Structures are given as C-alpha cells and as structure tokens.
JSON list of C-alpha atoms in Angstrom, two decimals:
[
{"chain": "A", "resi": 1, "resn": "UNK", "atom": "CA", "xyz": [23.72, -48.42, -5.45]},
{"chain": "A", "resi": 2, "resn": "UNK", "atom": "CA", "xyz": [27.14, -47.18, -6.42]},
{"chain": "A", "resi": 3, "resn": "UNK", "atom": "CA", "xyz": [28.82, -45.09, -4.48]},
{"chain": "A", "resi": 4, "resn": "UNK", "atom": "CA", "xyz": [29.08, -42.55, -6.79]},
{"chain": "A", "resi": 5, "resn": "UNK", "atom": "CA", "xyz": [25.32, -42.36, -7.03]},
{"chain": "A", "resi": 6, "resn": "UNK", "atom": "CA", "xyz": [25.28, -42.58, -2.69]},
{"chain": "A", "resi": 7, "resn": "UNK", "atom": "CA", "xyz": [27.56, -39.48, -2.72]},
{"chain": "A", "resi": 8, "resn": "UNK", "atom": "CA", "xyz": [25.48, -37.40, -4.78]},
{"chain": "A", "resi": 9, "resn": "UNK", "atom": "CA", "xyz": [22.34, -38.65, -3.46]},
{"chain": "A", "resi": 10, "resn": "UNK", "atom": "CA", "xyz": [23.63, -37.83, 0.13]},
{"chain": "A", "resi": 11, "resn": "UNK", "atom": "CA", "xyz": [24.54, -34.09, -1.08]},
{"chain": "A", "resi": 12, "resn": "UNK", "atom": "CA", "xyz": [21.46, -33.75, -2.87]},
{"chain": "A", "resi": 13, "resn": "UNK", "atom": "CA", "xyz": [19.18, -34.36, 0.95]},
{"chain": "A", "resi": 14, "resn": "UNK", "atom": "CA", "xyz": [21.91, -31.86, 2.36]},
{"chain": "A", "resi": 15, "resn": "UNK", "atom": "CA", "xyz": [21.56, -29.24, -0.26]},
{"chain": "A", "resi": 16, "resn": "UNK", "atom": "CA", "xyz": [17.74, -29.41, -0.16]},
{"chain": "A", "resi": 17, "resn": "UNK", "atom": "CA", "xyz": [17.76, -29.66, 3.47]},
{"chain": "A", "resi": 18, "resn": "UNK", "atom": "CA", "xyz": [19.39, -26.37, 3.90]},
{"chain": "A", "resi": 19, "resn": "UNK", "atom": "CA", "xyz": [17.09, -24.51, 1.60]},
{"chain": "A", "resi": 20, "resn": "UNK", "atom": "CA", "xyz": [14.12, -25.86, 3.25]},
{"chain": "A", "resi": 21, "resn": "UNK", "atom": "CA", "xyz": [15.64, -24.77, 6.35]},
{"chain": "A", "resi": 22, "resn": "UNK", "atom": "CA", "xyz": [16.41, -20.96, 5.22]},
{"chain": "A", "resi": 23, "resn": "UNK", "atom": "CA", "xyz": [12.99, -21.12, 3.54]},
{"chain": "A", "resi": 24, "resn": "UNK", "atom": "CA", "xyz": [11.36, -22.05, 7.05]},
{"chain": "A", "resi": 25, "resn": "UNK", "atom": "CA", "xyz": [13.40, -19.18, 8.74]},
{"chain": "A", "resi": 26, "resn": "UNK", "atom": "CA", "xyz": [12.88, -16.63, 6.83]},
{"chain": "A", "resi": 27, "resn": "UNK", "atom": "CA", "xyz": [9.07, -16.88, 6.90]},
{"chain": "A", "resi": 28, "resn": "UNK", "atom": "CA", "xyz": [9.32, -17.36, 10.80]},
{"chain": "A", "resi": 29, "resn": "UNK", "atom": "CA", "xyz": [11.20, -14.37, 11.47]},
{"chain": "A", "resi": 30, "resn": "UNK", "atom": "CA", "xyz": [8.94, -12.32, 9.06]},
{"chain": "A", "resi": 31, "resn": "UNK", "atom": "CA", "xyz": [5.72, -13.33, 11.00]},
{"chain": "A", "resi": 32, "resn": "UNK", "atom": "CA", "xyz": [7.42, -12.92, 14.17]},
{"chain": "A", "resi": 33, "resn": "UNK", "atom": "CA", "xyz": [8.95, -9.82, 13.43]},
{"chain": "A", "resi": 34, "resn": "UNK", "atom": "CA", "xyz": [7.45, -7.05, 15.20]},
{"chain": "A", "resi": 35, "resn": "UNK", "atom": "CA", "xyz": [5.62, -4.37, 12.41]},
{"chain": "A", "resi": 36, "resn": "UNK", "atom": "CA", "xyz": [5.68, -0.80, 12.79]},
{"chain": "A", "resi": 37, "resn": "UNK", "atom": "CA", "xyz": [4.28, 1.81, 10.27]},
{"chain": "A", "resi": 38, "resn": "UNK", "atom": "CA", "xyz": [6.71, 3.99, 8.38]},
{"chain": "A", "resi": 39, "resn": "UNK", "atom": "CA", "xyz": [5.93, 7.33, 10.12]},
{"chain": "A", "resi": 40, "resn": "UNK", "atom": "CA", "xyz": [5.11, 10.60, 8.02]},
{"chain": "A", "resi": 41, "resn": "UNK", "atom": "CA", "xyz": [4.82, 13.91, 8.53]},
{"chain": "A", "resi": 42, "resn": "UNK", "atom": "CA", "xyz": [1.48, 14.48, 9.51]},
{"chain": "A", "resi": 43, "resn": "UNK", "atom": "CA", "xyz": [1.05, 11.68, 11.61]},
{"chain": "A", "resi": 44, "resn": "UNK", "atom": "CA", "xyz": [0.82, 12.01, 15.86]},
{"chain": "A", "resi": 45, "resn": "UNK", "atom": "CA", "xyz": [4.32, 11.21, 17.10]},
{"chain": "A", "resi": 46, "resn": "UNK", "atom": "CA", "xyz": [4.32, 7.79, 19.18]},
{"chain": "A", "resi": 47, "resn": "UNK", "atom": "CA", "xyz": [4.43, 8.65, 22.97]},
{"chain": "A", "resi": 48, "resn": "UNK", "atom": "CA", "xyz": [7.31, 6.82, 24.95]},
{"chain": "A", "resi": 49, "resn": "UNK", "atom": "CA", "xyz": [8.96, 7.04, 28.51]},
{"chain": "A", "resi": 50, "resn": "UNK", "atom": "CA", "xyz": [12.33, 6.77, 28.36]},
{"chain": "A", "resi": 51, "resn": "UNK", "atom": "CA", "xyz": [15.02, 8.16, 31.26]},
{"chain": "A", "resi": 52, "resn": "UNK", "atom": "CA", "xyz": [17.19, 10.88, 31.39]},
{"chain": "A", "resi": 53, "resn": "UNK", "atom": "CA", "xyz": [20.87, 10.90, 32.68]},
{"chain": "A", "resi": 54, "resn": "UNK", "atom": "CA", "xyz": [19.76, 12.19, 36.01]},
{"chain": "A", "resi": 55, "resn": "UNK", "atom": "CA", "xyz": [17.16, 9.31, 36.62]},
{"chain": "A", "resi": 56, "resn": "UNK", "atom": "CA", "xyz": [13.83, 11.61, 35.23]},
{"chain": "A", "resi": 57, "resn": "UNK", "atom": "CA", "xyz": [11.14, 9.99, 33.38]},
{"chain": "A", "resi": 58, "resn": "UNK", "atom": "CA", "xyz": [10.07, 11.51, 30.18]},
{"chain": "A", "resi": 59, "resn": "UNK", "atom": "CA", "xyz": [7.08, 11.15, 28.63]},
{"chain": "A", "resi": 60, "resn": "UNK", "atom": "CA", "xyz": [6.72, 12.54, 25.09]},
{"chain": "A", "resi": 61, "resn": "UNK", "atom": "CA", "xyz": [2.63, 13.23, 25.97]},
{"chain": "A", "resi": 62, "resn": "UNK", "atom": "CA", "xyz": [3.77, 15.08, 28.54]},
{"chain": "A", "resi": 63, "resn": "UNK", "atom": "CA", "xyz": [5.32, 17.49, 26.71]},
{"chain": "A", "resi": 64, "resn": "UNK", "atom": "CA", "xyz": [1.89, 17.99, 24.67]},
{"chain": "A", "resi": 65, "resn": "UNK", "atom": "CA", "xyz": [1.28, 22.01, 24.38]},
{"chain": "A", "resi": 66, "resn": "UNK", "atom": "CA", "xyz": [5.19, 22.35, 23.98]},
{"chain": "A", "resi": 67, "resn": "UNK", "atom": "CA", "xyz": [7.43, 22.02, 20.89]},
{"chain": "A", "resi": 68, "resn": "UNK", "atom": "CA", "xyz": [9.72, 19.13, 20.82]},
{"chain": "A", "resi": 69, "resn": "UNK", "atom": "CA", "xyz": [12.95, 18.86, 18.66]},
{"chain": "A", "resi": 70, "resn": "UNK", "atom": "CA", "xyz": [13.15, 14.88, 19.11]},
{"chain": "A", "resi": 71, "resn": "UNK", "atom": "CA", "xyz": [16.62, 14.00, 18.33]},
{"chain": "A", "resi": 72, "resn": "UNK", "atom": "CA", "xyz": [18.25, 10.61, 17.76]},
{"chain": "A", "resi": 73, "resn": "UNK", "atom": "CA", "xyz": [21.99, 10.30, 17.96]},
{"chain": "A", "resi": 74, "resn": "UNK", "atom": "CA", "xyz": [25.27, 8.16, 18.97]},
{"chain": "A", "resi": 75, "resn": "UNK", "atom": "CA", "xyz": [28.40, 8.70, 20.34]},
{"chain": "A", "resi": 76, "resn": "UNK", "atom": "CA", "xyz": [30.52, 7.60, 18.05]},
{"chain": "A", "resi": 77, "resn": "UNK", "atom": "CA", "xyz": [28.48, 9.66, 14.76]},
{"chain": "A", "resi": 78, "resn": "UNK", "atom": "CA", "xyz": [30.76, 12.21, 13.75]},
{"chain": "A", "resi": 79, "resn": "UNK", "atom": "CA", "xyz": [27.52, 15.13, 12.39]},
{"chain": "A", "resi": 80, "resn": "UNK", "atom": "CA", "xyz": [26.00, 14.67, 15.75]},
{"chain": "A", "resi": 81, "resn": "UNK", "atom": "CA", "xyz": [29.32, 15.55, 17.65]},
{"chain": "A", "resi": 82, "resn": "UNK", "atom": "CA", "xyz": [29.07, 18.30, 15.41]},
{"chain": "A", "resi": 83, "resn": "UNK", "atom": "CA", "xyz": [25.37, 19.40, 15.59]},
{"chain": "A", "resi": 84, "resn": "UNK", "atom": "CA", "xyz": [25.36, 19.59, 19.48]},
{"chain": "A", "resi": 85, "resn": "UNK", "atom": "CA", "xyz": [26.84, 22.35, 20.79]},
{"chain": "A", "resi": 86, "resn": "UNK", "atom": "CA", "xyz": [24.90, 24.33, 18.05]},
{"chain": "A", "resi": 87, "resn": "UNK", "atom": "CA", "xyz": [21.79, 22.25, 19.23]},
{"chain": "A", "resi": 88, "resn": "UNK", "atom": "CA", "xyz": [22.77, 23.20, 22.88]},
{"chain": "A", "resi": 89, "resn": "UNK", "atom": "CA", "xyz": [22.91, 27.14, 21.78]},
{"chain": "A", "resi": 90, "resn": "UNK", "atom": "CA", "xyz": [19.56, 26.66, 20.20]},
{"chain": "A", "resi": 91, "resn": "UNK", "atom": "CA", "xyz": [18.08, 25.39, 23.42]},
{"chain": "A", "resi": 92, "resn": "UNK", "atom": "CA", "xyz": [18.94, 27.82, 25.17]},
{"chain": "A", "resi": 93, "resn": "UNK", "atom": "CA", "xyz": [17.51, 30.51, 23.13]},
{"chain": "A", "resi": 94, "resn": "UNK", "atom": "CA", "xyz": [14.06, 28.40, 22.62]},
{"chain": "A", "resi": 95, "resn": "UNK", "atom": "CA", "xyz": [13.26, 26.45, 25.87]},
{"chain": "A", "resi": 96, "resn": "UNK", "atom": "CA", "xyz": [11.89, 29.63, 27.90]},
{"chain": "A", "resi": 97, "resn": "UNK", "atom": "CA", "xyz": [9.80, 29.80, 24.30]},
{"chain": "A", "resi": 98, "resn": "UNK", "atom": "CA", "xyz": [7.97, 26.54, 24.60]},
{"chain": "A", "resi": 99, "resn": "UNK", "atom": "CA", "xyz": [10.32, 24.65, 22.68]},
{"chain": "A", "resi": 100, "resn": "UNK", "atom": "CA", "xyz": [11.81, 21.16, 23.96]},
{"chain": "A", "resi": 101, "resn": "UNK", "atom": "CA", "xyz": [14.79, 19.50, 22.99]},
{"chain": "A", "resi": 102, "resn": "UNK", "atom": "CA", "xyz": [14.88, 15.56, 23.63]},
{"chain": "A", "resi": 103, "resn": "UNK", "atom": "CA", "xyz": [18.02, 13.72, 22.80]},
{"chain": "A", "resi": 104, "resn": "UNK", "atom": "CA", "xyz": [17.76, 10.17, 22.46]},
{"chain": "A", "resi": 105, "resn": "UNK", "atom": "CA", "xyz": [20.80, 8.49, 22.83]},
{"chain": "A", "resi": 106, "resn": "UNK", "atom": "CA", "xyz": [20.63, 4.64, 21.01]},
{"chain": "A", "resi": 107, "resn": "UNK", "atom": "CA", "xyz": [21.57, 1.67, 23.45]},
{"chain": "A", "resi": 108, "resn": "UNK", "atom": "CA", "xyz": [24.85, 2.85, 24.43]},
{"chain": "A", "resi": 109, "resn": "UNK", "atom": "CA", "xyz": [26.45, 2.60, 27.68]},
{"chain": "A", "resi": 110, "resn": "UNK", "atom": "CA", "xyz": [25.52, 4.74, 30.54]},
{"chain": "A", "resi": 111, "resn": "UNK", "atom": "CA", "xyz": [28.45, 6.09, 31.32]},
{"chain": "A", "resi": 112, "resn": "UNK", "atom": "CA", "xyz": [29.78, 6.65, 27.48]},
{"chain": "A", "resi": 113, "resn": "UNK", "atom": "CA", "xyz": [26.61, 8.88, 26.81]},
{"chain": "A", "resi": 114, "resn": "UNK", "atom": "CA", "xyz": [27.37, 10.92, 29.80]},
{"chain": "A", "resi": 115, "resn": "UNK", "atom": "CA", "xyz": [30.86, 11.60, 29.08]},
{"chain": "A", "resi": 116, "resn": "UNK", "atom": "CA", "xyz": [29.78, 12.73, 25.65]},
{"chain": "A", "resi": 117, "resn": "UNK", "atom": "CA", "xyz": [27.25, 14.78, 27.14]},
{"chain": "A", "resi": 118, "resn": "UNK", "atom": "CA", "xyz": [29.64, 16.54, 29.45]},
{"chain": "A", "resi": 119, "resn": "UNK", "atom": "CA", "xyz": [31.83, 17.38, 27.02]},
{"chain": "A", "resi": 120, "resn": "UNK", "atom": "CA", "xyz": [29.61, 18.40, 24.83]},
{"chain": "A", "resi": 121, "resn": "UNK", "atom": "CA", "xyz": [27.96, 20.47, 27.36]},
{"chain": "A", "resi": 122, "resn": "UNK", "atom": "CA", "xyz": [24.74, 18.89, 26.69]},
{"chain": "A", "resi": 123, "resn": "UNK", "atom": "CA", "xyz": [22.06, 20.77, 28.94]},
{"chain": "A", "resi": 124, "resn": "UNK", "atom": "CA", "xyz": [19.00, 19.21, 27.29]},
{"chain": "A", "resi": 125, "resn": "UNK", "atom": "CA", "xyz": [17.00, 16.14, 28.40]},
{"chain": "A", "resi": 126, "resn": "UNK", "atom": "CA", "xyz": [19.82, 13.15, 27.37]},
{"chain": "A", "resi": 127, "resn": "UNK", "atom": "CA", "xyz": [17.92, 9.77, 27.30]},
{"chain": "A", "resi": 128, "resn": "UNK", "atom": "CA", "xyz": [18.92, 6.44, 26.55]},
{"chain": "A", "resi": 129, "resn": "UNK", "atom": "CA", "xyz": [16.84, 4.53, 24.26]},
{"chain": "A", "resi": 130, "resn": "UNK", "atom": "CA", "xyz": [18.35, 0.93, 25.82]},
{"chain": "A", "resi": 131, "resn": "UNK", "atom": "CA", "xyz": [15.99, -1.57, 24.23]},
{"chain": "A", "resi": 132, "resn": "UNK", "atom": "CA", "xyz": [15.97, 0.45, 20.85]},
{"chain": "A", "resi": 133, "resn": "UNK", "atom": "CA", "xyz": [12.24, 0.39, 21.11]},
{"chain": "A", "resi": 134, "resn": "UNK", "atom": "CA", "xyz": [11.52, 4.28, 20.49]},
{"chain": "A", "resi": 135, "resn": "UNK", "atom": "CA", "xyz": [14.31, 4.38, 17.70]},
{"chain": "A", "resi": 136, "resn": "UNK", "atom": "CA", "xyz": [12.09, 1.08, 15.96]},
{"chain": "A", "resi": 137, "resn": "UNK", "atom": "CA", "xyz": [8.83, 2.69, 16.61]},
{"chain": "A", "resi": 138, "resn": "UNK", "atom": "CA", "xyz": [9.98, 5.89, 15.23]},
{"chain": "A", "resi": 139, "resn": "UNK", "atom": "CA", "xyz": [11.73, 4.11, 12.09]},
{"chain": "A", "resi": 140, "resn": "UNK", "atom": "CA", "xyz": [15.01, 5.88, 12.80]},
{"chain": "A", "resi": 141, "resn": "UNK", "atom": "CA", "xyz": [17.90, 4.35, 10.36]},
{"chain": "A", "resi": 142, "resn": "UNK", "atom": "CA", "xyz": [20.50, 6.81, 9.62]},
{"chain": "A", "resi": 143, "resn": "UNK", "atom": "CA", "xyz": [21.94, 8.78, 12.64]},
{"chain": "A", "resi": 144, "resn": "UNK", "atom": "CA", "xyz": [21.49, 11.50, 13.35]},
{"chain": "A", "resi": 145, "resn": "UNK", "atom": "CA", "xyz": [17.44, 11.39, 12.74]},
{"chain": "A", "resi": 146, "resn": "UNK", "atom": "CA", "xyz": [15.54, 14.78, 13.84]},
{"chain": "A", "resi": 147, "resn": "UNK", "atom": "CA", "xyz": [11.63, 15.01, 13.92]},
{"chain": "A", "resi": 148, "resn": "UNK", "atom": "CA", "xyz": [10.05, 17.99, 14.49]},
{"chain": "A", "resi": 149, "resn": "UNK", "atom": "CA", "xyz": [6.64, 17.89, 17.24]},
{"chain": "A", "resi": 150, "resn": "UNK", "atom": "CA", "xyz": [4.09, 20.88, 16.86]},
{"chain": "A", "resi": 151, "resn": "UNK", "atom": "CA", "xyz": [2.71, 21.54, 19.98]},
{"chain": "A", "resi": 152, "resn": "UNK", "atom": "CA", "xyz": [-0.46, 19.17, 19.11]},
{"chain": "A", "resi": 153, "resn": "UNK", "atom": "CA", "xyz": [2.24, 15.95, 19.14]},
{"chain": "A", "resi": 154, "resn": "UNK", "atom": "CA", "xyz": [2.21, 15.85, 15.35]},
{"chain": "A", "resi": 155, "resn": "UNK", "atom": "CA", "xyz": [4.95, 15.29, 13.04]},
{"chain": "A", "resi": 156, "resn": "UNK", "atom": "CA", "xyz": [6.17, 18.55, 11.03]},
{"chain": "A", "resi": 157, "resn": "UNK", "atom": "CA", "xyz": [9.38, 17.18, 9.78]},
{"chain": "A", "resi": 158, "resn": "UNK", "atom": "CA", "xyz": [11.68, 14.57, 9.83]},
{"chain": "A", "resi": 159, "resn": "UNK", "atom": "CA", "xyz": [15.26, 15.06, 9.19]},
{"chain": "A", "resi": 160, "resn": "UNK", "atom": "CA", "xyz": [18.36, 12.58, 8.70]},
{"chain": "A", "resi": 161, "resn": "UNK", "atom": "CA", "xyz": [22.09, 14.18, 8.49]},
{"chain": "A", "resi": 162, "resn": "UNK", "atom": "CA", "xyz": [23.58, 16.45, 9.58]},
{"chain": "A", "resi": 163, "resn": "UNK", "atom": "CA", "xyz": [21.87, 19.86, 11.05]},
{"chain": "A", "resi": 164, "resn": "UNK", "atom": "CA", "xyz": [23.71, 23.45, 10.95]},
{"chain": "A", "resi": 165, "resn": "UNK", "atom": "CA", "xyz": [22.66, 25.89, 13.67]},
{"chain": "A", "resi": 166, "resn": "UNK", "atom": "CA", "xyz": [20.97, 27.81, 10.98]},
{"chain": "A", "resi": 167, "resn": "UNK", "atom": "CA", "xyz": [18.88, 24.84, 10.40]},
{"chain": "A", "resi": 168, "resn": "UNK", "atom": "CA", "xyz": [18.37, 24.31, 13.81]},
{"chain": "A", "resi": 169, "resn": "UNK", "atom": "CA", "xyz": [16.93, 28.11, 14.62]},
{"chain": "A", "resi": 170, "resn": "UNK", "atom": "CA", "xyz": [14.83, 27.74, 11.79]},
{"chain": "A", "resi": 171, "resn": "UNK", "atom": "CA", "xyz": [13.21, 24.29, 13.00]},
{"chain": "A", "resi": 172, "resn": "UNK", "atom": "CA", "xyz": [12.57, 25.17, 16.54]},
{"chain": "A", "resi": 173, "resn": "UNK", "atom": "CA", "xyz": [10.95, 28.27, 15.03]},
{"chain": "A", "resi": 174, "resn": "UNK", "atom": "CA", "xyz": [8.46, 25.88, 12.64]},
{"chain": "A", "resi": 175, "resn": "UNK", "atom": "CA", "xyz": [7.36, 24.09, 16.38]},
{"chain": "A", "resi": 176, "resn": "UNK", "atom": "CA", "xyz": [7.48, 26.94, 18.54]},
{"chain": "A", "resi": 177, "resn": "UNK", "atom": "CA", "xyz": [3.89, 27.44, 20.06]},
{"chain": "A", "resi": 178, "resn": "UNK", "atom": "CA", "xyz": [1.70, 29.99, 18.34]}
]
C-alpha cells in the first residue's frame, strides 16, 4: 500500500471514528437525561423544599390554601432588579390577604443573593434553588419566570419578562383566596 492510500485510509478510521463516537454520545445523554413534562396552566404545581436566607424550610404544599406568586430570578438579570421593589410593595399589600410571594433565587452564591436581597429590601421568602432542580422541574428558561398558584396548588399563569407593579397587583389579585 502506498502511502498516499495509508494516509487517507488512516483519516478515513479517524473521521468515522469520531462520528461514531458523537453518535454514541448523543444517544447516551438523551436516555440518561432526566425528563420532565413541559408544565401548563392547569396543571398542580410540583411541590419542592427549598431554604430560605434565614435557614427556613419551605415547602410549596405547605402553602396549599394560600396564593403563591412563585418567582424565579438572578442577580445579575437586569427586569428582576427592576421588578422587586415593586414585587416587595405588592407583598406587602397581599400577604395579610392570603397571598405568598416565593422568590427562587437560581444556584447563586449565598452571600451574592443576600446582598441583592438587602438592597433590594427583599422581605419575602428568598430561596436558593442550588442544584437547579425546582427551576428544571418547573421548566424555567428565560429569567425572570413567574407562575401564578391558586390556592388549590394549580397553575393559573406562567409569566417570563419583565413584570410592572400594575401587573403584579393584578396577578396576586387572580390567586388571592376566594
């Protein structure tokens, strides 16, 4: 054999080497993969347990009777730095009214969440979501992600973007209890 013919013959096992390779990943990783159903409104919010910045356990089912405003957000996404103190207003207004707030902060640092909730002045429930298992289960891409909880623990509405406090009123009215 020439070399010529070796050369190509040699590139030819690489090249079809690496395809079967990708080929063998890719269906690995899909079977592997974790599924979770696209959630709609209508359907029973998952429960979770996730803790808040003062070391409390909350438990979505817990909150069954109640209203929740379940809110996904990050520091560094510039509409939620913009939603919160309007969110915060809100909460004060609706949480003597059955209405919950739950902020779920996505896998960021303990003490970077709870600078951003001092400042600002975040007097809601503030949980991190470290292993990003609620934000998966709840199909949460875009941040910020709202769903609205009726007090039976199903899902009214689900939001993405940016909230005004108009908005806002008008939600936690939707999931107030009866």
């Amino acid at each position: 054999m020439s070399n010529k013919k070796r050369n190509r013959f040699i590139t030819r096992i690489i090249v079809l080497s690496v395809l079967v390779a990708a080929i063998v990943f890719t269906i690995y990783t899909s079977l592997a993969k974790e599924k979770y159903d696209v959630l709609e409104v209508g359907d029973y919010a998952p429960d979770f347990a996730l803790v808040d910045l003062n070391g409390e356990k909350h438990q979505l089912s817990e909150y069954k009777g109640q209203g929740v405003f379940l809110n996904f957000w990050g520091t560094w996404c510039a509409p939620c730095k913009k939603e919160m103190p309007a969110m915060g207003r809100q909460y004060e207004v609706y949480k003597d009214q059955g209405v919950q707030i739950l902020a779920v902060n996505i896998a960021e640092p303990d003490l970077k969440v709870r600078t951003f909730a001092e400042q600002y002045g975040m007097t809601f429930p503030t949980l991190i979501d470290t292993t990003k298992s609620v934000m998966q289960a709840y199909n949460v891409k875009p941040l910020p992600t709202t769903l609205l909880i009726n007090p039976e623990g199903k899902i009214v509405k689900i939001i993405t973007g940016e909230m005004s406090e108009n908005d806002i009123k008008g939600y936690m009215e939707q999931i107030k209890p009866g």
